[in-house]
CSV table of C-alpha atoms and ligand atoms in Angstrom, one decimal:
chain,number,residue,atom,x,y,z
W,1,MET,CA,-7.7,21.0,-0.5
W,2,ILE,CA,-5.4,18.5,1.3
W,3,ASP,CA,-2.6,16.8,-0.5
W,4,TRP,CA,-2.7,13.3,1.1
W,5,LYS,CA,0.9,12.7,0.0
W,6,GLN,CA,2.3,16.0,1.5
W,7,ASP,CA,0.1,17.5,4.2
W,8,PRO,CA,-0.2,16.3,7.8
W,9,HIS,CA,-3.3,14.1,8.3
W,10,ARG,CA,-4.6,11.2,10.3
W,11,ARG,CA,-5.4,7.7,8.8
W,12,TYR,CA,-7.8,5.2,10.3
W,13,ASN,CA,-7.0,1.5,10.9
W,14,PRO,CA,-10.3,-0.3,10.6
W,15,LEU,CA,-8.8,-3.5,12.1
W,16,THR,CA,-7.8,-1.8,15.4
W,17,ARG,CA,-10.0,1.3,15.3
W,18,GLU,CA,-6.8,3.3,16.0
W,19,TRP,CA,-5.5,6.4,14.1
W,20,VAL,CA,-2.0,7.0,12.9
W,21,LEU,CA,-0.6,10.6,12.4
W,22,VAL,CA,1.0,10.9,8.9
W,23,SER,CA,3.5,13.8,8.3
W,24,PRO,CA,4.9,13.2,4.8
W,25,HIS,CA,6.3,16.8,4.6
W,26,ARG,CA,8.9,15.9,7.3
W,27,THR,CA,10.7,13.3,5.2
W,28,GLU,CA,13.1,16.0,3.9
W,29,ARG,CA,14.1,17.4,7.3
W,30,PRO,CA,17.6,16.7,8.5
W,31,TRP,CA,17.7,13.9,11.0
W,32,GLN,CA,20.3,11.7,12.5
W,33,GLY,CA,19.0,8.3,13.4
W,34,GLN,CA,20.8,5.8,15.6
W,35,VAL,CA,23.6,4.1,13.8
W,36,GLU,CA,23.3,0.3,14.3
W,37,GLN,CA,26.1,-2.2,14.0
W,38,THR,CA,25.5,-4.0,10.7
W,39,PRO,CA,25.8,-7.8,11.4
W,40,PRO,CA,28.5,-9.6,9.5
W,41,GLU,CA,27.2,-11.4,6.4
W,42,GLU,CA,29.6,-14.3,6.4
W,43,ARG,CA,27.9,-17.1,8.4
W,44,PRO,CA,28.6,-20.8,8.4
W,45,GLU,CA,26.1,-23.5,7.3
W,46,TYR,CA,26.7,-25.1,10.7
W,47,ASP,CA,27.6,-23.4,14.0
W,48,ALA,CA,28.8,-25.6,16.8
W,49,THR,CA,27.7,-23.0,19.4
W,50,CYS,CA,24.1,-22.6,18.0
W,51,TYR,CA,21.5,-24.4,20.2
W,52,LEU,CA,19.2,-24.8,17.1
W,53,CYS,CA,21.7,-26.5,14.7
W,54,PRO,CA,21.2,-30.2,14.2
W,55,GLY,CA,23.0,-32.5,16.7
W,56,ASN,CA,23.8,-29.7,19.1
W,57,GLU,CA,23.0,-29.6,22.8
W,58,ARG,CA,20.3,-27.2,24.2
W,59,ALA,CA,19.7,-25.9,27.7
W,60,GLY,CA,19.3,-28.8,30.2
W,61,GLY,CA,21.4,-31.2,28.1
W,62,VAL,CA,18.7,-32.0,25.5
W,63,ARG,CA,20.4,-32.9,22.1
W,64,ASN,CA,18.7,-31.9,18.8
W,65,PRO,CA,18.2,-34.7,16.3
W,66,ASN,CA,20.1,-34.6,13.0
W,67,TYR,CA,17.0,-33.1,11.3
W,68,ALA,CA,17.0,-32.6,7.5
W,69,ALA,CA,14.1,-30.2,6.9
W,70,THR,CA,12.0,-28.6,9.7
W,71,PHE,CA,12.3,-29.3,13.4
W,72,VAL,CA,9.9,-28.4,16.2
W,73,PHE,CA,10.4,-28.6,20.0
W,74,ASP,CA,8.9,-27.2,23.2
W,75,ASN,CA,10.7,-24.0,24.2
W,76,ASP,CA,13.3,-24.7,26.9
W,77,PHE,CA,12.4,-21.3,28.5
W,78,ALA,CA,8.7,-21.2,27.8
W,79,ALA,CA,6.6,-18.1,28.7
W,80,LEU,CA,3.6,-20.4,29.3
W,81,LYS,CA,3.2,-23.8,30.9
W,82,PRO,CA,0.4,-26.3,30.1
W,83,ASP,CA,-0.2,-27.3,33.7
W,84,THR,CA,-1.0,-23.7,35.0
W,85,GLY,CA,-4.1,-22.8,36.9
W,86,PRO,CA,-7.0,-22.3,36.8
W,87,ASP,CA,-7.1,-19.4,39.2
W,88,ARG,CA,-8.3,-15.8,39.3
W,89,PHE,CA,-7.6,-12.7,41.5
W,90,GLU,CA,-9.7,-9.6,41.7
W,91,ARG,CA,-9.8,-6.6,44.1
W,92,GLY,CA,-12.2,-3.7,43.7
W,93,GLY,CA,-12.4,-4.1,40.0
W,94,LEU,CA,-8.9,-2.6,39.7
W,95,LEU,CA,-6.5,-5.4,40.5
W,96,MET,CA,-7.2,-8.4,38.3
W,97,ALA,CA,-5.1,-11.4,37.4
W,98,GLU,CA,-5.8,-14.8,35.7
W,99,ALA,CA,-3.8,-17.9,35.5
W,100,GLU,CA,-2.8,-18.6,31.9
W,101,PRO,CA,-2.0,-22.1,30.7
W,102,GLY,CA,-0.3,-22.6,27.4
W,103,VAL,CA,2.4,-24.2,25.2
W,104,CYS,CA,5.4,-22.4,23.6
W,105,ARG,CA,7.3,-24.0,20.8
W,106,VAL,CA,10.3,-23.3,18.5
W,107,LEU,CA,10.2,-24.3,14.9
W,108,CYS,CA,13.5,-24.4,12.9
W,109,PHE,CA,12.9,-23.7,9.2
W,110,SER,CA,16.0,-25.5,8.0
W,111,PRO,CA,19.0,-27.3,9.4
W,112,LYS,CA,21.2,-24.7,7.6
W,113,HIS,CA,22.3,-22.0,10.1
W,114,ASN,CA,23.0,-19.4,7.5
W,115,LEU,CA,19.6,-19.4,5.6
W,116,THR,CA,16.8,-16.9,5.9
W,117,ILE,CA,13.2,-17.1,4.5
W,118,SER,CA,14.5,-14.7,1.7
W,119,ASN,CA,17.1,-17.2,0.5
W,120,MET,CA,15.4,-20.5,1.1
W,121,ASP,CA,13.9,-22.2,-2.0
W,122,ALA,CA,10.1,-22.4,-2.4
W,123,ALA,CA,10.1,-26.2,-1.9
W,124,ALA,CA,11.8,-25.9,1.5
W,125,LEU,CA,9.5,-23.0,2.5
W,126,ARG,CA,6.5,-25.1,1.5
W,127,LEU,CA,7.6,-27.6,4.3
W,128,VAL,CA,7.6,-24.7,6.7
W,129,VAL,CA,4.1,-23.7,5.7
W,130,ASP,CA,3.0,-27.4,6.2
W,131,ALA,CA,4.7,-27.4,9.6
W,132,TRP,CA,2.8,-24.2,10.6
W,133,ILE,CA,-0.5,-25.8,9.6
W,134,GLU,CA,0.3,-28.9,11.5
W,135,GLN,CA,1.3,-27.0,14.7
W,136,TYR,CA,-1.8,-24.7,14.4
W,137,GLY,CA,-4.0,-27.8,14.2
W,138,GLU,CA,-2.3,-29.9,16.8
W,139,LEU,CA,-2.0,-27.1,19.5
W,140,GLY,CA,-5.4,-25.7,18.6
W,141,ALA,CA,-7.1,-29.1,19.2
W,142,ARG,CA,-6.0,-29.1,22.8
W,143,PRO,CA,-8.9,-28.2,25.2
W,144,ILE,CA,-6.8,-25.5,27.0
W,145,ILE,CA,-5.6,-23.8,23.8
W,146,HIS,CA,-7.9,-21.2,22.4
W,147,TYR,CA,-5.3,-19.2,20.5
W,148,VAL,CA,-2.2,-20.0,18.5
W,149,GLN,CA,0.3,-17.3,17.6
W,150,ILE,CA,3.0,-18.1,15.0
W,151,PHE,CA,5.6,-15.4,14.8
W,152,GLU,CA,9.2,-14.7,13.6
W,153,ASN,CA,11.6,-12.1,15.0
W,154,ARG,CA,14.3,-11.6,12.5
W,155,GLY,CA,17.6,-9.8,13.2
W,156,ALA,CA,19.4,-8.6,16.3
W,157,MET,CA,17.6,-5.2,16.0
W,158,MET,CA,14.3,-7.0,16.7
W,159,GLY,CA,15.8,-8.8,19.7
W,160,ALA,CA,16.3,-12.2,18.0
W,161,SER,CA,18.7,-14.0,20.2
W,162,ASN,CA,19.8,-16.6,17.5
W,163,ALA,CA,20.4,-16.1,13.8
W,164,HIS,CA,19.4,-19.7,12.9
W,165,PRO,CA,16.2,-19.5,10.8
W,166,HIS,CA,13.3,-20.2,13.1
W,167,CYS,CA,10.0,-18.9,14.4
W,168,GLN,CA,8.1,-19.3,17.7
W,169,ILE,CA,4.7,-20.6,18.3
W,170,TRP,CA,3.0,-19.4,21.5
W,171,SER,CA,-0.4,-20.8,22.3
W,172,GLY,CA,-2.6,-20.1,25.3
W,173,ARG,CA,-6.1,-20.0,26.6
W,174,SER,CA,-6.9,-16.3,26.3
W,175,LEU,CA,-7.1,-14.0,23.3
W,176,PRO,CA,-4.2,-11.5,23.4
W,177,ASN,CA,-4.8,-7.7,23.0
W,178,GLU,CA,-4.2,-7.4,19.3
W,179,MET,CA,-6.5,-10.3,18.5
W,180,VAL,CA,-9.2,-8.9,20.8
W,181,LYS,CA,-9.2,-5.7,18.8
W,182,GLU,CA,-9.2,-7.3,15.4
W,183,GLN,CA,-11.8,-9.9,16.3
W,184,MET,CA,-14.2,-7.2,17.5
W,185,THR,CA,-13.8,-5.0,14.4
W,186,GLN,CA,-14.2,-8.0,12.0
W,187,GLN,CA,-17.2,-9.3,13.9
W,188,ASP,CA,-18.9,-5.8,14.0
W,189,TRP,CA,-18.2,-5.3,10.3
W,190,ARG,CA,-19.7,-8.7,9.4
W,191,GLU,CA,-22.8,-8.0,11.5
W,192,GLU,CA,-23.4,-4.5,10.2
W,193,ARG,CA,-22.5,-5.0,6.5
W,194,ARG,CA,-22.9,-8.7,5.8
W,195,THR,CA,-19.5,-8.7,4.1
W,196,CYS,CA,-15.9,-9.3,5.3
W,197,LEU,CA,-13.7,-6.4,6.3
W,198,LEU,CA,-10.5,-7.7,4.7
W,199,CYS,CA,-12.3,-9.1,1.6
W,200,GLU,CA,-13.5,-5.5,1.0
W,201,TYR,CA,-10.1,-4.0,1.8
W,202,LEU,CA,-8.5,-6.4,-0.6
W,203,ARG,CA,-10.9,-5.3,-3.4
W,204,LEU,CA,-10.1,-1.6,-2.9
W,205,GLU,CA,-6.3,-2.3,-3.0
W,206,ARG,CA,-6.6,-4.4,-6.1
W,207,ILE,CA,-8.4,-1.5,-7.8
W,208,SER,CA,-6.1,1.3,-6.7
W,209,ARG,CA,-2.8,-0.7,-6.8
W,210,GLU,CA,-1.1,2.4,-5.2
W,211,ARG,CA,0.0,0.5,-2.2
W,212,LEU,CA,0.5,-2.9,-3.8
W,213,VAL,CA,3.9,-4.5,-3.3
W,214,GLU,CA,3.5,-8.1,-4.6
W,215,GLU,CA,0.7,-10.3,-5.9
W,216,ASN,CA,0.3,-13.9,-6.8
W,217,GLU,CA,-2.7,-16.2,-7.4
W,218,SER,CA,-3.3,-16.8,-3.7
W,219,PHE,CA,-1.9,-13.7,-1.8
W,220,LEU,CA,-1.7,-10.0,-2.0
W,221,ALA,CA,1.0,-7.9,-0.2
W,222,VAL,CA,0.4,-4.2,0.4
W,223,VAL,CA,1.7,-1.4,2.6
W,224,PRO,CA,-1.6,-0.9,4.4
W,225,PHE,CA,-3.2,2.5,4.1
W,226,TRP,CA,-2.9,2.9,7.9
W,227,ALA,CA,0.7,1.5,8.2
W,228,VAL,CA,2.6,2.6,11.3
W,229,TRP,CA,6.0,1.2,10.6
W,230,PRO,CA,7.8,2.8,7.5
W,231,PHE,CA,7.8,-0.4,5.4
W,232,GLU,CA,5.1,-2.3,7.1
W,233,ILE,CA,3.4,-5.0,4.9
W,234,LEU,CA,0.0,-6.7,5.2
W,235,LEU,CA,-0.2,-10.1,3.5
W,236,ILE,CA,-3.8,-11.1,2.8
W,237,SER,CA,-5.1,-14.4,1.4
W,238,LYS,CA,-7.1,-13.7,-1.8
W,239,ARG,CA,-9.8,-16.2,-1.0
W,240,HIS,CA,-11.8,-15.7,2.2
W,241,MET,CA,-10.6,-18.2,4.8
W,242,THR,CA,-10.4,-18.1,8.6
W,243,GLY,CA,-7.0,-19.8,9.0
W,244,ILE,CA,-3.9,-21.3,7.4
W,245,ASP,CA,-5.4,-24.8,7.8
W,246,LYS,CA,-8.0,-23.9,5.1
W,247,LEU,CA,-5.2,-23.2,2.4
W,248,LEU,CA,-5.5,-25.6,-0.5
W,249,HIS,CA,-2.4,-27.2,-2.0
W,250,GLY,CA,-1.7,-24.5,-4.6
W,251,GLU,CA,-2.4,-21.7,-2.0
W,252,ARG,CA,0.2,-23.2,0.3
W,253,ASN,CA,2.8,-23.0,-2.4
W,254,GLY,CA,1.5,-19.4,-3.1
W,255,LEU,CA,2.1,-18.5,0.5
W,256,ALA,CA,5.7,-20.0,0.4
W,257,GLU,CA,6.4,-18.1,-2.8
W,258,ILE,CA,5.2,-14.7,-1.6
W,259,LEU,CA,6.9,-15.0,1.7
W,260,ARG,CA,10.2,-15.6,-0.1
W,261,SER,CA,9.7,-12.7,-2.6
W,262,VAL,CA,8.5,-10.2,0.0
W,263,THR,CA,11.5,-10.9,2.3
W,264,ALA,CA,13.9,-10.9,-0.6
W,265,ARG,CA,12.5,-7.5,-1.6
W,266,TYR,CA,13.0,-6.3,1.9
W,267,ASP,CA,16.7,-7.4,1.8
W,268,ARG,CA,17.2,-5.6,-1.5
W,269,LEU,CA,15.6,-2.3,-0.2
W,270,PHE,CA,18.7,-1.2,1.8
W,271,GLY,CA,21.1,-3.9,0.5
W,272,ALA,CA,21.3,-5.6,3.8
W,273,PRO,CA,19.5,-8.4,5.7
W,274,PHE,CA,16.2,-6.7,6.7
W,275,PRO,CA,15.0,-7.1,10.3
W,276,TYR,CA,11.3,-7.5,11.1
W,277,SER,CA,8.6,-9.1,13.3
W,278,PHE,CA,6.3,-11.2,11.3
W,279,GLY,CA,3.3,-13.2,12.3
W,280,PHE,CA,-0.1,-14.6,11.3
W,281,HIS,CA,-3.5,-13.5,12.5
W,282,GLN,CA,-6.2,-16.1,12.1
W,283,ARG,CA,-9.2,-17.5,13.9
W,284,PRO,CA,-9.0,-18.5,17.6
W,285,THR,CA,-9.0,-22.2,18.2
W,286,ASP,CA,-11.9,-22.1,20.7
W,287,GLY,CA,-14.0,-24.5,18.6
W,288,LEU,CA,-16.2,-21.8,17.1
W,289,ALA,CA,-16.4,-21.2,13.3
W,290,HIS,CA,-15.3,-17.5,13.4
W,291,ASP,CA,-16.3,-16.7,9.9
W,292,GLU,CA,-15.5,-13.1,10.6
W,293,TRP,CA,-11.8,-13.9,10.6
W,294,HIS,CA,-9.8,-13.4,7.3
W,295,LEU,CA,-6.4,-15.0,7.3
W,296,HIS,CA,-3.6,-12.4,7.1
W,297,ALA,CA,0.0,-11.8,8.2
W,298,HIS,CA,1.7,-8.6,9.4
W,299,PHE,CA,5.3,-7.6,8.7
W,300,TYR,CA,6.5,-5.0,11.2
W,301,PRO,CA,10.1,-3.9,10.1
W,302,PRO,CA,11.9,-1.1,12.1
W,303,LEU,CA,14.1,0.2,9.4
W,304,LEU,CA,13.5,3.8,8.3
W,305,ARG,CA,16.0,5.1,5.8
W,306,SER,CA,18.9,2.7,5.6
W,307,ALA,CA,20.2,-0.6,7.0
W,308,THR,CA,21.4,1.4,10.1
W,309,VAL,CA,18.7,4.0,10.6
W,310,ARG,CA,15.7,2.7,12.5
W,311,LYS,CA,12.4,4.0,13.7
W,312,PHE,CA,11.6,4.1,17.4
W,313,LEU,CA,8.1,4.3,18.8
W,314,VAL,CA,8.9,6.9,21.5
W,315,GLY,CA,7.8,10.3,22.9
W,316,TYR,CA,4.5,11.3,21.2
W,317,GLU,CA,4.0,7.7,20.1
W,318,MET,CA,4.3,6.3,23.6
W,319,LEU,CA,2.2,9.0,25.1
W,320,ALA,CA,-0.3,9.9,22.4
W,321,GLY,CA,-0.3,7.7,19.3
W,322,PRO,CA,1.7,6.4,16.4
W,323,GLN,CA,3.2,8.7,13.8
W,324,ARG,CA,4.9,8.2,10.4
W,325,ASP,CA,6.7,10.5,8.0
W,326,ILE,CA,6.9,8.6,4.7
W,327,ALA,CA,3.4,8.1,3.1
W,328,ALA,CA,2.3,4.4,2.7
W,329,GLU,CA,2.1,5.0,-1.1
W,330,THR,CA,5.7,6.2,-1.2
W,331,ALA,CA,6.9,3.2,0.8
W,332,ALA,CA,5.0,0.8,-1.5
W,333,GLU,CA,6.6,2.5,-4.5
W,334,ARG,CA,10.1,2.1,-3.0
W,335,LEU,CA,9.4,-1.6,-2.2
W,336,ARG,CA,8.1,-2.2,-5.8
W,337,GLY,CA,11.3,-0.7,-7.1
W,338,ALA,CA,13.6,-2.8,-4.8
Q,1,ZN,ZN1,22.2,-22.9,14.0
Q,2,ZN,ZN1,-12.7,-12.2,3.9
Q,3,ZN,ZN1,-4.0,-8.6,12.1
């Protein structure tokens, strides 16, 4: 018999139809990870050199207003432009290209340079939730925009170029790779079983509670059974809904609260600001109902064993598939204790 917390095995991700290799027995082996430079903790509330702080000048001479809560603007170095295309290129079914129009924005969470989601108060975070909903609605309503991706890169380890609390919103006409996979699996599940994939998963996790990290009236945070990153978290809305715009007043507060408590727990885990990539997955904005989509968010943090030892997806993982050492259940237990 296999010991699922000790013996090597594979786990299936029903959202992507991909497998992850789990090797929990290796957690005791000696290993020297890369030692990162821990960023200094002392940061001012206002930084004259920060292009996101209120009143400061950005690229091209644009000056930020003296904003008091959230502030959104079109990215000065946008990856997508609204007036692109349409055009298409194809040769022999092998060389394919498509013009991609879109809009990229930056959303500052707070005028205070030294805050993070984990130390903002729930009322201020609620304004961020409201701003996400507003942006999702406004961008999604544009005829060229069929998909809106809200995401935050936190920490230099994740390539975040500016420590000011902010996220990015990239929106375009095409469905990106990760969304294509998750749309297909949720659609197929709904057609075959007449239920929702994530509603069913949520039910299983609430019964077992083994991988549960946090729970409130509106959201559940778990280390998913199929997690790739050591302390990966999946945040799932308890009520079935296709997007953040369907959140009721109380659920919006619930989202703000669980975001704060999950990120604060992350910070406590290794006693240092915890880096991660975070973002929502929700229905495309192509005008269809997309009842198969269940609102959720992913936290992908790179840290492995301390504030300085990180996981890399290299070697076997680049050439074959993802692998993890610490079992998802053990990671959830550590996060619960943090
Ligand atoms: Zn700033
Ligand atoms: Zn659902
Ligand atoms: Zn997802």
